Every structure is written in structure tokens, then in C-alpha cells.
Amino acid sequence: MDGLAAASLIIEFLTWIALVPGVLLYVAGLSVRVLGRRWTATEGLVADGPAGGDGP
């Protein structure tokens, strides 16, 4: 096996490794897009502690 064949094999292997997460992320994005049509946009605030001198 010469260098070009080895490089080709390595590149193909890395392509298949990257293809699986890419397809999973694509399916997740499509599902969020489809399910997102049923959701209602809201706004919220999460307070971790007291806001200075205000409060009891």
C-alpha cells in the first residue's frame, strides 16, 4: 500500500465517522423544526439570588 492509498483509506474512515453524528444532528434539527411549530414563544427570568437591597 503506497502513501496515496493509505491517505485515501484514512480520509474515508474519517468521513464515515463524521457522517454518523452529522446525520443524527440533521434529524434532530428537523424534529425541532417540526415540533417547534406547536410550541409557543415565551419569555422568562431565572434569578439565582437576591437582587441587591430589594426584597424582604
Coordinates of N, CA and C in Angstrom, one line a residue:
M1 N 0.9 -1.2 0.0 CA 0.0 0.0 0.0 C 0.9 1.2 0.0
D2 N 0.7 2.1 -1.0 CA 1.5 3.3 -1.1 C 0.9 4.4 -0.2
G3 N 1.5 5.5 -0.2 CA 1.1 6.6 0.7 C -0.3 7.2 0.3
L4 N -0.5 7.2 -1.0 CA -1.8 7.8 -1.5 C -3.0 6.9 -1.1
A5 N -2.8 5.6 -1.2 CA -3.8 4.6 -0.8 C -4.1 4.7 0.7
A6 N -3.0 4.9 1.5 CA -3.2 5.0 2.9 C -3.9 6.2 3.3
A7 N -3.6 7.3 2.6 CA -4.3 8.6 2.9 C -5.7 8.5 2.5
S8 N -6.0 7.9 1.4 CA -7.4 7.7 0.9 C -8.2 6.9 1.9
L9 N -7.6 5.8 2.5 CA -8.3 5.0 3.4 C -8.5 5.7 4.7
I10 N -7.6 6.5 5.2 CA -7.8 7.3 6.4 C -8.9 8.4 6.2
I11 N -8.8 9.0 5.1 CA -9.9 10.1 4.8 C -11.2 9.5 4.7
E12 N -11.4 8.3 4.1 CA -12.7 7.7 4.0 C -13.2 7.2 5.4
F13 N -12.3 6.7 6.2 CA -12.6 6.3 7.6 C -13.1 7.5 8.4
L14 N -12.4 8.7 8.3 CA -12.8 9.9 9.0 C -14.1 10.4 8.5
T15 N -14.4 10.2 7.2 CA -15.7 10.7 6.6 C -16.8 9.9 7.2
W16 N -16.7 8.6 7.3 CA -17.7 7.8 7.9 C -18.0 8.1 9.3
I17 N -16.9 8.4 10.0 CA -17.0 8.8 11.5 C -17.8 10.1 11.6
A18 N -17.5 11.1 10.7 CA -18.2 12.3 10.8 C -19.6 12.3 10.2
L19 N -19.9 11.3 9.4 CA -21.2 11.2 8.8 C -22.3 10.8 9.8
V20 N -22.0 9.9 10.7 CA -23.0 9.5 11.6 C -23.5 10.6 12.5
P21 N -22.6 11.4 13.2 CA -23.1 12.5 14.0 C -23.8 13.5 13.2
G22 N -23.3 13.7 11.9 CA -23.9 14.7 11.1 C -25.4 14.4 10.7
V23 N -25.6 13.1 10.4 CA -27.0 12.7 10.1 C -27.9 12.8 11.4
L24 N -27.3 12.4 12.5 CA -28.1 12.5 13.8 C -28.5 13.9 14.1
L25 N -27.5 14.9 13.9 CA -27.8 16.3 14.2 C -28.8 16.8 13.2
Y26 N -28.7 16.3 11.9 CA -29.7 16.8 10.9 C -31.1 16.3 11.3
V27 N -31.2 15.1 11.7 CA -32.5 14.6 12.1 C -33.1 15.3 13.3
A28 N -32.2 15.6 14.3 CA -32.6 16.4 15.5 C -33.1 17.7 15.1
G29 N -32.4 18.4 14.2 CA -32.8 19.7 13.7 C -34.1 19.7 13.0
L30 N -34.3 18.7 12.2 CA -35.6 18.6 11.5 C -36.8 18.3 12.5
S31 N -36.5 17.5 13.5 CA -37.6 17.2 14.5 C -37.8 18.5 15.3
V32 N -36.8 19.3 15.7 CA -37.1 20.5 16.4 C -37.9 21.5 15.5
R33 N -37.5 21.5 14.3 CA -38.3 22.4 13.4 C -39.7 22.0 13.3
V34 N -40.0 20.7 13.2 CA -41.4 20.2 13.0 C -42.1 20.4 14.3
L35 N -41.5 20.1 15.5 CA -42.2 20.2 16.7 C -42.2 21.7 17.2
G36 N -41.3 22.5 16.7 CA -41.3 23.9 17.1 C -42.6 24.7 16.6
R37 N -43.2 24.2 15.6 CA -44.4 24.8 15.1 C -45.6 24.7 16.2
R38 N -45.5 23.7 17.0 CA -46.5 23.6 18.0 C -46.2 24.3 19.3
W39 N -45.0 24.8 19.5 CA -44.6 25.5 20.7 C -45.0 27.0 20.7
T40 N -45.2 27.6 21.8 CA -45.5 29.0 21.9 C -44.3 29.7 22.5
A41 N -43.9 30.8 21.9 CA -42.7 31.5 22.4 C -43.1 32.2 23.7
T42 N -42.2 32.1 24.7 CA -42.4 32.7 26.0 C -41.2 33.4 26.4
E43 N -41.3 34.3 27.4 CA -40.1 34.9 28.0 C -40.1 34.6 29.5
G44 N -38.9 34.4 30.0 CA -38.8 34.1 31.4 C -37.6 34.7 32.0
L45 N -37.5 34.7 33.4 CA -36.4 35.2 34.1 C -36.1 34.1 35.2
V46 N -34.8 33.8 35.3 CA -34.4 32.9 36.4 C -33.4 33.7 37.3
A47 N -33.8 33.8 38.5 CA -33.0 34.6 39.5 C -32.2 33.6 40.4
D48 N -30.9 33.8 40.4 CA -30.1 32.9 41.2 C -30.0 33.3 42.7
G49 N -30.2 34.5 43.0 CA -30.1 35.0 44.3 C -30.9 36.4 44.4
P50 N -30.8 37.0 45.6 CA -31.4 38.3 45.7 C -30.8 39.4 44.8
A51 N -31.6 40.3 44.4 CA -31.2 41.4 43.5 C -30.8 42.6 44.3
G52 N -29.7 42.5 45.1 CA -29.2 43.7 45.8 C -30.0 43.9 47.1
G53 N -30.4 45.2 47.3 CA -31.1 45.6 48.5 C -32.6 45.4 48.4
D54 N -33.1 45.0 47.3 CA -34.6 44.8 47.2 C -35.0 43.5 47.8
G55 N -36.2 43.5 48.3 CA -36.7 42.3 48.9 C -36.9 42.3 50.4
P56 N -37.4 41.3 51.0 CA -37.7 41.2 52.5 C -36.4 41.2 53.3

